[in-house]
């Protein structure tokens, strides 16, 4: 009813066999593995061990996942748009004959080697606020519900800056070459170097938390480009039908021009993005940015050592209920079944050391569950 | 007692540490996403310092680049219309005829030019970056005399009279053939035409034992002819021409003059205006230029650096003013959206 009528994304959580259809009907189904068996877990999208982990799942990991997916998708579109538009501006100068700007290998390996790894690292590790702060400010979850990070406005702004950057790449590199005796492939190698470096540095600008893997992957990608071009320019095999790139990078790197351009072009390209980020953060901050600033001086409470000190993390009420739960107590005989349930007898019988054979109708029901997961009929 | 398996959610459960037969996965900082991380926040101080740093670095570089570019002395002379005799109406027919196409003019040196002085020819509206043109060459043929017959990419200039053309292709066929000679006060200025191409091209791309063959033998001549006794690795004009340019306006090195030119000198140029750019409204220019550490005359780099540096400085000032006029306390909870409009989102 909520799903069809109110048109909302629904989540349902359950742990027993009677919850299976509810779990399947909802958009997101969560099963709790435990005393009631594994039926709910098998039918669910996510499985957790205790009911209280639901808070973590939604507020921490669900929120981070949304943030990461938005960043990865938008960044992917941005880097390919920049790379392609730079080539697009070239078509105006070739009499629209369709001459490629970049060498074939550059184009093929761009998405595979030179820009692939950093965005994966961001998708794995990016966190806007730590997990404890995520739980402390559950209102942050509204950002996902309101789809704040992937609206059309956000995509349009990225696309606009992509166009701006591609213009910088193409026109800075080609107009400064007007008086030089570099040819087509030299110009395009220069432009491609600038694109790879800028696009990788742009990734660092959108990270909220930068681990050493970020540095390794960004540095590694740029290094991989240089290693590739050194090797590609240095060899000439019988298989090169057109030796376009032979020795290009060595000649380029022997000029001052190369280094001057390498300093200017990424700075000019990222300049607008930097201004935009500064203005956005100052005048129109997102909630998570305010929270980052509020807690900027706190030591990040990660690390295994701190997790074992339970007392530091629980509120007094939580600490009390935890302490109480440690006392020896009677186990409740409530199983959640209103009437005679198969788990009841065998479970408590096992406690007392008595063997209780499984009921025939229960065995048949479990066997039929494999092919048709429907709720067993209660007798 | 049933033991629970902690699946899915990555948060750790302190009580589970006390149980003995837990199925919890092995803890590692990588898989639990607890790697030590740097969490940069773009505070106003960071923004202003970044802009100041960029402007402090870029403005001096821009000034240096602009000074270097201003020091370069360049003489450009456009001659394709001036070198046609005045009584000629059909330029294309004239250029294709066998009339004498010598053209003489003099260039005035405004500032002292230190050697080496580079002589370039500049062509406008000539699309060396057209796809069919760029494709039309055979690098295997240029390298290796045994690969003479691999001319398939060179169509339409692949064979003439049934035999392969060496070097084949449109690029070689359209080789530029205007020639220039310079004299000052009736003394000839020698133009050094050695070493004008890339060393790597001379040594690896163009073979030392590949000789031109059957070149410009078809019905339409596209440009210069080549001396059949000189191997391709020494045909430097061809090597320079075959490095196809990126834009329709380009310069190619013709040679070097290795004496200084003094201010006020008058250089007499004798050129043979043989190359046909009239069919496509191309323009031809002769350029004499000195160089600097940055290359030829190029104001754009210096101006670009100064622009970026200047903009950064201006923005640093603007941000500082805004920071004082409209301050926002860093980490002010009143800016949280649920505090700003409580109850409604």
XYZ file of C-alpha atoms in Angstrom:
724
model
C 0.000 0.000 0.000
C 2.756 2.374 0.942
C 4.768 1.211 -2.029
C 2.080 1.727 -4.619
C -0.010 4.441 -3.057
C 2.438 6.724 -1.380
C 5.160 5.982 -3.955
C 7.935 5.833 -1.404
C 10.923 3.557 -1.225
C 10.099 1.011 1.416
C 12.275 -1.067 3.655
C 11.168 -4.017 5.668
C 13.032 -5.985 8.242
C 12.252 -9.318 9.719
C 13.756 -12.418 11.095
C 11.280 -15.207 10.719
C 9.796 -17.278 8.002
C 6.583 -15.274 8.224
C 8.537 -12.168 7.232
C 9.748 -13.547 3.956
C 6.931 -12.248 1.789
C 7.140 -8.855 3.410
C 10.873 -8.776 2.762
C 10.369 -9.671 -0.854
C 7.586 -7.157 -1.381
C 9.520 -4.173 -0.101
C 12.157 -2.363 -2.139
C 14.844 -3.151 0.383
C 14.470 -6.274 2.437
C 16.582 -6.932 5.450
C 16.774 -10.271 7.148
C 18.064 -10.932 10.597
C 19.913 -14.165 11.001
C 19.371 -15.782 14.278
C 17.102 -17.880 16.331
C 14.330 -18.174 13.820
C 16.495 -19.760 11.191
C 17.828 -18.581 7.887
C 14.696 -18.212 5.778
C 14.522 -14.473 6.186
C 18.197 -14.171 5.409
C 17.902 -16.194 2.238
C 15.080 -14.057 0.918
C 16.574 -10.700 1.806
C 18.799 -8.143 0.094
C 20.839 -7.482 3.194
C 21.401 -9.683 6.187
C 22.440 -8.472 9.587
C 22.999 -10.219 12.838
C 21.123 -8.089 15.307
C 18.251 -5.719 15.025
C 20.223 -2.791 16.344
C 22.650 -3.016 13.440
C 19.904 -1.551 11.320
C 20.885 1.924 12.501
C 24.414 1.380 11.275
C 23.242 -0.075 8.025
C 21.060 2.868 7.160
C 22.677 5.849 8.727
C 26.288 4.934 8.223
C 26.776 2.515 5.393
C 23.700 3.281 3.391
C 24.461 6.973 3.474
C 28.089 6.474 2.578
C 27.078 4.223 -0.288
C 24.805 6.873 -1.690
C 27.550 9.483 -1.453
C 30.117 7.216 -3.047
C 27.926 6.111 -5.910
C 27.047 9.703 -6.733
C 30.679 10.689 -6.781
C 31.792 7.744 -8.863
C 29.083 8.155 -11.485
C 29.473 11.885 -11.830
C 33.240 11.662 -11.966
C 33.080 9.017 -14.659
C 30.923 11.171 -16.850
C 33.100 14.187 -16.186
C 36.397 12.576 -17.102
C 35.099 11.099 -20.300
C 33.352 14.296 -21.269
C 36.516 16.331 -20.763
C 38.631 13.894 -22.714
C 36.181 13.732 -25.605
C 35.389 17.428 -25.804
C 39.077 18.268 -26.103
C 39.075 16.144 -29.203
C 35.815 17.685 -30.333
C 37.254 21.171 -30.524
C 39.936 19.792 -32.774
C 37.410 18.721 -35.387
C 36.696 22.348 -36.157
C 40.314 22.757 -37.222
C 40.524 19.758 -39.517
C 37.921 20.809 -42.008
C 35.544 18.369 -40.266
C 37.315 15.493 -41.918
C 37.200 13.287 -38.847
C 40.885 13.105 -38.090
C 41.507 11.769 -34.621
C 43.316 14.010 -32.240
C 44.737 11.337 -29.971
C 46.670 8.256 -30.907
C 44.695 4.999 -30.773
C 46.485 3.618 -27.764
C 45.896 6.785 -25.748
C 42.193 6.530 -26.330
C 41.966 2.860 -25.532
C 44.012 2.987 -22.367
C 42.591 6.213 -20.958
C 39.728 4.565 -19.144
C 41.571 1.369 -18.437
C 44.875 2.393 -16.943
C 45.283 6.105 -16.642
C 42.114 7.100 -14.819
C 40.546 3.879 -13.565
C 42.079 3.134 -10.203
C 41.606 6.418 -8.332
C 37.853 6.480 -8.821
C 37.585 2.913 -7.533
C 39.473 3.947 -4.414
C 37.091 6.852 -3.885
C 34.141 4.536 -4.312
C 35.530 2.261 -1.647
C 36.795 4.657 0.959
C 35.188 8.026 0.775
C 33.508 9.170 3.989
C 31.993 12.538 4.567
C 31.720 12.213 8.346
C 32.819 9.384 10.579
C 30.476 6.569 11.568
C 29.847 7.849 15.079
C 28.925 11.284 13.774
C 26.649 9.715 11.201
C 24.706 8.116 14.012
C 24.794 11.246 16.127
C 23.199 13.325 13.369
C 20.638 11.090 11.750
C 19.188 14.087 9.916
C 22.076 13.730 7.510
C 20.150 10.847 6.048
C 17.773 13.359 4.496
C 20.451 14.227 1.955
C 19.931 10.876 0.360
C 16.178 11.089 0.477
C 16.220 14.501 -1.155
C 18.750 13.271 -3.709
C 20.997 16.209 -2.993
C 24.149 14.932 -4.663
C 22.810 13.839 -7.999
C 20.286 16.438 -9.041
C 20.263 17.824 -12.543
C 21.751 21.007 -11.221
C 24.794 19.168 -9.919
C 25.295 17.283 -13.176
C 24.909 20.473 -15.191
C 27.560 22.251 -13.154
C 30.014 19.400 -13.629
C 29.275 19.377 -17.351
C 29.813 23.108 -17.584
C 33.196 22.890 -15.918
C 34.051 19.979 -18.153
C 33.397 22.117 -21.225
C 35.492 24.918 -19.753
C 38.375 22.575 -19.018
C 38.306 21.023 -22.458
C 38.495 24.475 -24.021
C 41.490 25.289 -21.875
C 43.209 22.055 -22.821
C 42.705 22.385 -26.505
C 43.260 26.084 -27.011
C 46.111 26.570 -24.590
C 48.034 23.710 -26.125
C 47.318 24.480 -29.748
C 47.705 28.258 -29.772
C 51.000 28.110 -27.953
C 52.127 25.682 -30.615
C 51.388 27.976 -33.492
C 54.927 29.170 -33.729
C 56.529 25.854 -33.073
C 57.555 23.094 -35.348
C 55.624 20.465 -33.470
C 53.289 18.344 -35.500
C 49.866 16.897 -34.828
C 50.975 13.983 -32.684
C 53.236 16.130 -30.554
C 50.434 18.551 -29.817
C 48.073 15.736 -28.974
C 50.573 14.035 -26.674
C 51.004 17.318 -24.819
C 47.238 17.772 -24.547
C 46.706 14.210 -23.400
C 49.326 14.559 -20.683
C 47.529 17.635 -19.415
C 44.166 15.862 -19.502
C 45.399 12.862 -17.524
C 47.075 14.984 -14.877
C 44.174 17.386 -14.476
C 41.505 14.720 -14.330
C 43.387 12.825 -11.640
C 43.984 15.948 -9.581
C 40.320 16.827 -9.883
C 39.525 13.568 -8.169
C 41.558 14.562 -5.139
C 39.536 17.761 -4.964
C 36.248 15.905 -4.517
C 37.492 13.601 -1.780
C 36.318 14.128 1.748
C 38.830 11.803 3.260
C 42.114 11.050 1.598
C 43.874 7.852 2.566
C 47.272 6.768 1.426
C 45.602 4.617 -1.234
C 44.308 7.785 -2.833
C 47.806 9.148 -3.120
C 49.111 5.845 -4.401
C 46.415 5.482 -7.014
C 46.523 9.065 -8.265
C 50.299 9.162 -8.329
C 50.369 5.692 -9.775
C 48.013 6.564 -12.594
C 50.035 9.585 -13.614
C 53.225 7.586 -13.312
C 51.669 4.809 -15.389
C 50.967 7.331 -18.118
C 54.561 8.472 -18.185
C 55.920 4.967 -18.133
C 53.579 4.002 -20.933
C 54.485 6.940 -23.119
C 58.200 6.457 -22.514
C 57.936 2.876 -23.645
C 55.546 3.554 -26.506
C 57.675 6.390 -27.837
C 60.836 4.440 -27.474
C 60.081 1.367 -29.470
C 59.244 0.911 -33.070
C 57.980 -2.485 -33.949
C 57.179 -3.926 -37.362
C 53.547 -3.832 -36.281
C 53.288 -0.048 -36.130
C 51.678 0.809 -39.371
C 52.018 4.463 -38.660
C 54.767 5.444 -36.290
C 53.103 8.545 -35.075
C 54.378 8.743 -31.559
C 57.938 7.666 -32.077
C 60.238 9.722 -29.863
C 57.623 12.410 -29.331
C 57.752 12.533 -25.560
C 61.530 12.718 -25.443
C 61.605 15.686 -27.764
C 58.767 17.317 -25.813
C 60.478 16.827 -22.491
C 63.644 18.429 -23.769
C 61.887 21.773 -24.151
C 61.122 24.290 -21.403
C 57.774 24.728 -23.041
C 56.607 21.302 -21.863
C 57.169 22.015 -18.187
C 55.764 25.505 -18.348
C 52.600 24.186 -19.952
C 52.365 21.363 -17.448
C 52.332 23.903 -14.639
C 49.934 26.295 -16.318
C 47.276 24.106 -17.861
C 46.136 22.001 -14.869
C 46.160 25.133 -12.693
C 44.086 27.115 -15.178
C 41.709 24.197 -15.695
C 41.128 23.473 -12.001
C 40.963 27.147 -11.105
C 37.230 27.468 -11.769
C 36.401 24.274 -9.895
C 38.381 25.496 -6.925
C 36.591 28.841 -6.887
C 33.246 27.097 -7.146
C 34.037 24.744 -4.275
C 35.244 27.594 -2.103
C 32.148 29.680 -2.766
C 29.791 26.748 -2.335
C 31.327 25.709 0.939
C 31.271 29.211 2.338
C 27.881 30.476 1.239
C 25.777 27.403 0.544
C 27.222 24.675 2.717
C 25.825 21.199 2.781
C 24.885 19.808 6.188
C 27.705 17.329 6.249
C 30.184 20.124 5.642
C 28.932 22.022 8.687
C 29.231 18.883 10.752
C 32.741 18.304 9.436
C 33.676 21.787 10.574
C 32.010 21.401 13.946
C 33.986 18.280 14.682
C 37.146 19.125 12.812
C 39.323 19.158 15.883
C 38.216 15.849 17.275
C 40.510 12.931 17.000
C 39.031 10.393 14.715
C 37.937 7.450 16.813
C 38.973 4.662 14.554
C 41.291 1.931 15.476
C 40.707 -1.351 17.132
C 42.072 -0.384 20.521
C 39.290 2.051 21.177
C 36.535 -0.292 20.171
C 37.218 -2.633 23.043
C 36.697 0.131 25.569
C 32.981 -0.244 25.537
C 32.430 2.032 28.466
C 33.646 5.090 26.605
C 31.090 4.776 23.873
C 27.832 3.956 25.595
C 25.512 6.480 27.127
C 24.711 5.897 30.790
C 21.365 4.340 29.914
C 22.987 2.019 27.408
C 25.726 1.119 29.839
C 23.176 0.215 32.479
C 21.122 -1.970 30.225
C 24.281 -3.636 28.977
C 25.404 -4.324 32.515
C 22.021 -5.757 33.372
C 22.095 -8.016 30.365
C 25.291 -9.539 31.603
C 23.612 -10.783 34.780
C 22.536 -14.400 34.798
C 18.909 -14.480 33.923
C 16.182 -16.668 32.776
C 15.751 -17.040 29.103
C 12.359 -16.010 27.906
C 10.188 -18.787 26.649
C 8.536 -16.529 24.102
C 9.383 -17.581 20.617
C 7.133 -15.281 18.703
C 4.827 -18.052 17.603
C 1.311 -17.795 18.937
C 0.656 -21.497 18.857
C 2.577 -24.677 18.735
C 5.789 -24.009 16.833
C 8.404 -26.478 15.726
C 11.248 -24.496 17.288
C 9.673 -24.367 20.724
C 9.852 -27.956 21.703
C 13.178 -28.908 20.192
C 14.937 -25.758 21.416
C 13.991 -26.045 25.050
C 14.288 -29.763 24.981
C 17.880 -29.331 23.893
C 18.450 -26.993 26.833
C 17.366 -29.659 29.251
C 19.231 -32.391 27.478
C 16.141 -34.170 26.246
C 15.833 -35.279 22.679
C 12.646 -34.126 20.976
C 12.134 -35.453 17.451
C 11.172 -32.882 14.796
C 7.532 -32.786 13.842
C 6.648 -34.422 10.549
C 4.701 -31.495 9.201
C 7.621 -29.203 9.986
C 10.074 -31.388 8.135
C 7.805 -31.473 5.101
C 7.362 -27.722 5.228
C 11.059 -27.024 5.361
C 11.701 -29.390 2.485
C 9.125 -27.636 0.332
C 10.554 -24.223 1.197
C 13.468 -24.744 -1.156
C 11.411 -24.559 -4.332
C 8.502 -22.417 -3.257
C 9.340 -19.947 -0.514
C 5.890 -19.359 0.814
C 4.863 -19.033 4.406
C 4.227 -22.369 5.921
C 0.709 -22.931 6.988
C 0.323 -22.744 10.691
C -1.663 -25.503 12.177
C 22.741 -21.602 22.175
C 22.492 -20.343 18.677
C 25.550 -18.540 17.530
C 24.980 -15.577 15.311
C 26.976 -14.939 12.236
C 27.798 -11.307 11.748
C 27.189 -10.799 8.056
C 26.677 -7.650 5.953
C 27.085 -4.645 8.187
C 30.669 -3.850 8.915
C 30.313 -2.455 12.401
C 31.801 -4.488 15.164
C 29.860 -5.764 18.134
C 31.758 -5.517 21.402
C 29.858 -8.375 23.007
C 30.819 -10.700 20.197
C 34.415 -10.355 21.193
C 33.583 -12.271 24.310
C 32.069 -15.220 22.540
C 34.330 -18.026 21.579
C 33.039 -19.475 18.346
C 32.256 -16.278 16.489
C 32.197 -16.288 12.697
C 33.280 -12.649 12.464
C 35.627 -12.001 9.555
C 39.223 -11.215 10.278
C 39.675 -7.597 11.213
C 41.790 -5.402 8.972
C 41.802 -1.669 8.609
C 41.384 -1.956 4.878
C 38.254 -4.089 4.898
C 36.699 -2.238 7.800
C 37.307 1.092 6.086
C 39.145 2.500 9.018
C 42.306 3.556 7.243
C 43.946 6.648 8.628
C 42.863 9.469 6.411
C 43.527 13.096 5.905
C 40.261 15.011 5.955
C 40.891 18.325 4.268
C 38.388 21.063 4.865
C 38.349 23.992 2.511
C 38.384 26.742 5.090
C 38.553 30.358 3.926
C 42.111 30.506 5.139
C 43.003 27.560 2.909
C 41.276 29.109 -0.094
C 42.956 32.470 0.328
C 46.379 30.948 0.893
C 46.012 28.704 -2.151
C 45.138 31.675 -4.340
C 48.003 33.733 -2.967
C 50.430 30.900 -3.502
C 49.341 30.446 -7.104
C 49.575 34.155 -7.847
C 53.002 34.436 -6.204
C 54.286 31.591 -8.364
C 52.543 32.454 -11.611
C 53.075 36.186 -11.899
C 56.890 36.031 -11.978
C 56.799 33.144 -14.437
C 54.399 35.116 -16.593
C 56.632 38.144 -16.518
C 59.668 36.047 -17.415
C 57.820 34.347 -20.269
C 56.557 37.659 -21.620
C 60.021 39.202 -21.481
C 61.489 36.210 -23.302
C 58.812 36.456 -25.949
C 59.312 40.188 -26.400
C 63.034 39.658 -26.870
C 62.399 37.458 -29.878
C 62.664 39.375 -33.136
C 60.469 38.169 -35.922
C 60.093 39.304 -39.515
C 57.038 38.015 -41.359
C 56.491 38.695 -45.035
C 53.440 37.556 -46.914
C 54.294 37.002 -50.523
C 51.829 34.863 -52.374
C 50.009 37.781 -53.948
C 53.023 40.069 -54.173
C 55.008 37.500 -56.114
C 52.544 37.197 -58.973
C 53.359 39.574 -61.838
C 50.776 42.341 -62.120
C 49.467 41.453 -65.545
C 48.417 37.916 -64.609
C 44.692 37.331 -64.152
C 44.503 33.540 -63.790
C 46.823 32.791 -60.897
C 46.327 29.048 -60.989
C 47.195 28.843 -64.660
C 50.234 31.026 -64.074
C 51.548 28.903 -61.274
C 51.060 25.756 -63.272
C 52.783 27.120 -66.318
C 56.521 26.956 -66.844
C 57.068 30.707 -66.716
C 59.932 32.076 -64.687
C 58.668 32.489 -61.158
C 61.545 34.303 -59.544
C 60.474 36.957 -57.098
C 62.709 39.513 -55.429
C 62.002 41.738 -52.478
C 63.867 43.137 -49.542
C 63.304 42.795 -45.821
C 64.207 45.476 -43.349
C 65.730 44.408 -40.036
C 64.253 46.524 -37.228
C 66.217 45.172 -34.303
C 69.492 43.353 -33.929
C 69.010 39.645 -34.502
C 71.434 37.241 -32.932
C 72.334 34.055 -34.739
C 71.148 31.407 -35.297
C 68.256 32.945 -37.132
C 65.623 30.463 -38.164
C 64.020 30.730 -41.583
C 60.491 29.324 -41.721
C 57.849 29.174 -44.371
C 54.322 29.592 -43.074
C 51.262 28.276 -44.846
C 47.722 29.335 -43.997
C 44.545 27.493 -44.873
C 46.475 24.336 -45.685
C 44.869 21.415 -43.874
C 47.743 19.082 -43.205
C 45.558 17.616 -40.476
C 42.860 16.359 -42.831
C 42.106 12.701 -42.186
C 42.723 11.411 -45.717
C 45.938 13.368 -45.893
C 47.350 12.212 -42.565
C 46.563 8.615 -43.428
C 48.254 8.757 -46.791
C 51.789 7.618 -46.021
C 53.687 4.388 -45.553
C 56.184 4.405 -42.727
C 57.407 0.897 -43.493
C 58.385 1.992 -46.959
C 60.288 4.975 -45.634
C 62.316 2.851 -43.285
C 63.168 -0.224 -45.267
C 64.095 -0.628 -48.926
C 62.639 -4.128 -48.919
C 59.192 -2.785 -48.035
C 58.952 -0.798 -51.211
C 55.659 -2.314 -52.217
C 53.681 -1.730 -49.036
C 51.844 1.212 -50.500
C 48.269 0.297 -49.709
C 47.648 3.196 -47.324
C 49.020 5.666 -49.826
C 46.179 5.722 -52.318
C 45.811 7.600 -54.627
C 49.541 8.278 -54.795
C 50.708 4.678 -54.462
C 51.831 3.582 -57.905
C 52.656 5.303 -61.140
C 52.931 3.468 -64.428
C 52.548 0.177 -62.614
C 55.519 0.670 -60.280
C 55.504 1.691 -56.654
C 56.309 5.259 -55.779
C 58.931 5.810 -53.113
C 58.047 7.739 -50.916
C 54.355 7.169 -51.570
C 51.359 9.028 -50.321
C 49.797 12.466 -50.520
C 52.022 13.957 -47.856
C 55.222 13.311 -49.764
C 53.570 14.131 -53.094
C 52.624 17.626 -51.898
C 56.142 18.531 -50.769
C 56.673 22.282 -50.563
C 58.985 23.573 -53.248
C 59.448 27.309 -52.907
C 63.130 28.115 -52.419
C 64.660 31.162 -50.811
C 68.078 32.730 -50.995
C 69.261 35.721 -49.021
C 71.928 38.320 -49.573
C 73.060 41.352 -47.670
C 75.074 44.114 -49.326
C 75.711 41.816 -52.253
C 77.148 39.130 -50.013
C 75.307 35.882 -49.984
C 73.953 34.710 -46.649
C 74.246 30.971 -46.512
C 71.244 29.101 -45.253
C 72.236 25.967 -43.397
C 69.783 23.270 -44.353
C 71.346 20.494 -42.288
C 69.928 19.504 -38.943
C 66.504 21.066 -39.468
C 64.612 17.848 -38.865
C 64.308 15.707 -35.736
C 67.334 13.550 -35.091
C 65.131 10.581 -34.281
C 63.416 10.903 -37.650
C 66.702 10.986 -39.490
C 68.062 7.985 -37.701
C 65.095 5.696 -37.361
C 62.137 6.705 -39.425
C 63.753 7.435 -42.751
C 66.144 4.787 -43.973
C 69.736 5.441 -44.917
C 69.470 3.107 -47.871
C 66.042 4.053 -49.164
C 66.182 6.160 -52.288
C 63.354 8.039 -54.007
C 62.006 6.159 -56.963
C 59.337 6.920 -59.486
C 58.582 10.121 -57.607
C 56.331 12.778 -59.153
C 56.029 10.585 -62.251
C 52.265 10.684 -62.524
C 50.298 13.088 -64.629
C 49.831 15.669 -61.877
C 52.830 16.971 -60.018
C 52.014 17.944 -56.475
C 55.189 19.629 -55.369
C 58.916 19.243 -55.311
C 60.923 16.498 -56.997
C 63.571 14.588 -55.118
C 67.124 13.816 -56.071
C 67.187 10.064 -56.610
C 70.759 9.642 -55.474
C 70.281 11.083 -51.998
C 68.851 8.648 -49.426
C 65.709 9.626 -47.559
C 67.528 10.109 -44.268
C 69.320 13.068 -45.803
C 66.316 14.610 -47.518
C 65.640 16.961 -44.649
C 63.002 19.058 -46.412
C 60.965 15.934 -46.938
C 61.410 14.847 -43.335
C 60.302 18.228 -42.035
C 57.318 18.301 -44.372
C 56.186 14.828 -43.406
C 55.741 15.722 -39.776
C 52.131 16.757 -40.367
C 51.051 19.916 -38.647
C 48.252 20.115 -36.121
C 46.433 23.209 -37.344
C 45.655 24.653 -40.765
C 48.078 27.506 -40.103
C 51.573 26.217 -39.542
C 55.242 26.934 -39.946
C 57.958 24.606 -41.041
C 61.651 25.110 -40.704
C 63.455 25.874 -43.928
C 66.943 26.499 -42.651
C 69.182 28.497 -40.352
C 71.217 31.633 -40.980
C 74.297 31.516 -38.822
C 75.391 35.122 -38.832
C 74.000 38.034 -36.860
C 71.762 40.519 -38.581
C 72.289 44.072 -37.498
C 69.688 46.720 -36.955
C 68.983 48.629 -40.105
C 70.242 45.899 -42.433
C 68.391 45.336 -45.605
C 68.164 41.707 -46.661
C 67.479 40.959 -50.292
C 65.415 37.853 -50.785
C 65.245 35.926 -54.033
C 62.553 33.292 -54.015
C 61.142 30.857 -56.498
C 57.370 31.011 -56.151
C 56.619 27.522 -57.428
C 54.160 26.068 -54.915
C 50.522 26.251 -55.899
C 48.441 27.545 -53.033
C 46.190 29.520 -55.325
C 43.752 26.717 -56.023
C 42.563 26.766 -52.421
C 43.218 30.368 -51.370
C 46.157 29.417 -49.241
C 48.558 32.083 -48.049
C 52.333 31.841 -48.026
C 54.592 33.751 -45.684
C 58.313 33.887 -45.157
C 59.401 34.196 -41.544
C 62.786 35.020 -40.061
C 62.909 34.590 -36.323
C 65.335 34.365 -33.458
C 64.635 32.075 -30.503
C 64.650 32.322 -26.732
C 64.696 29.694 -24.009
C 60.984 29.415 -24.499
C 61.058 28.944 -28.260
C 59.775 31.368 -30.843
C 57.677 34.470 -30.359
C 54.751 33.492 -28.208
C 53.064 36.126 -26.109
C 50.223 33.774 -25.243
C 52.103 31.851 -22.560
C 53.204 34.961 -20.731
C 49.772 36.509 -20.960
C 48.088 33.296 -19.802
C 50.328 33.040 -16.768
C 49.801 36.673 -15.883
C 46.056 36.341 -16.311
C 45.785 33.294 -14.067
C 48.132 34.805 -11.490
C 46.314 38.114 -11.558
C 42.897 36.514 -11.278
C 44.069 34.458 -8.314
C 45.390 37.530 -6.582
C 42.177 39.416 -7.211
C 40.121 36.501 -5.918
C 42.298 36.230 -2.821
C 41.525 39.869 -2.108
C 37.843 39.390 -2.851
C 37.593 36.388 -0.563
C 39.379 38.263 2.215
C 36.937 41.142 1.932
C 33.950 38.814 1.882
C 35.354 36.934 4.857
C 35.328 40.121 6.881
C 32.088 41.511 5.556
C 29.991 38.384 5.756
C 31.673 36.095 8.227
C 30.486 32.636 8.984
C 31.694 30.968 12.113
C 33.366 27.713 11.152
C 31.145 24.898 12.345
C 28.200 27.038 13.317
C 25.298 24.699 14.002
C 22.704 27.313 13.088
C 23.510 26.657 9.445
C 22.351 23.078 9.580
C 19.278 22.738 7.437
C 17.188 21.250 10.230
C 18.053 24.165 12.458
C 17.339 26.736 9.844
C 13.840 25.550 9.077
C 12.887 23.239 11.895
C 10.141 20.797 11.177
C 10.040 21.447 7.453
C 12.694 20.335 4.984
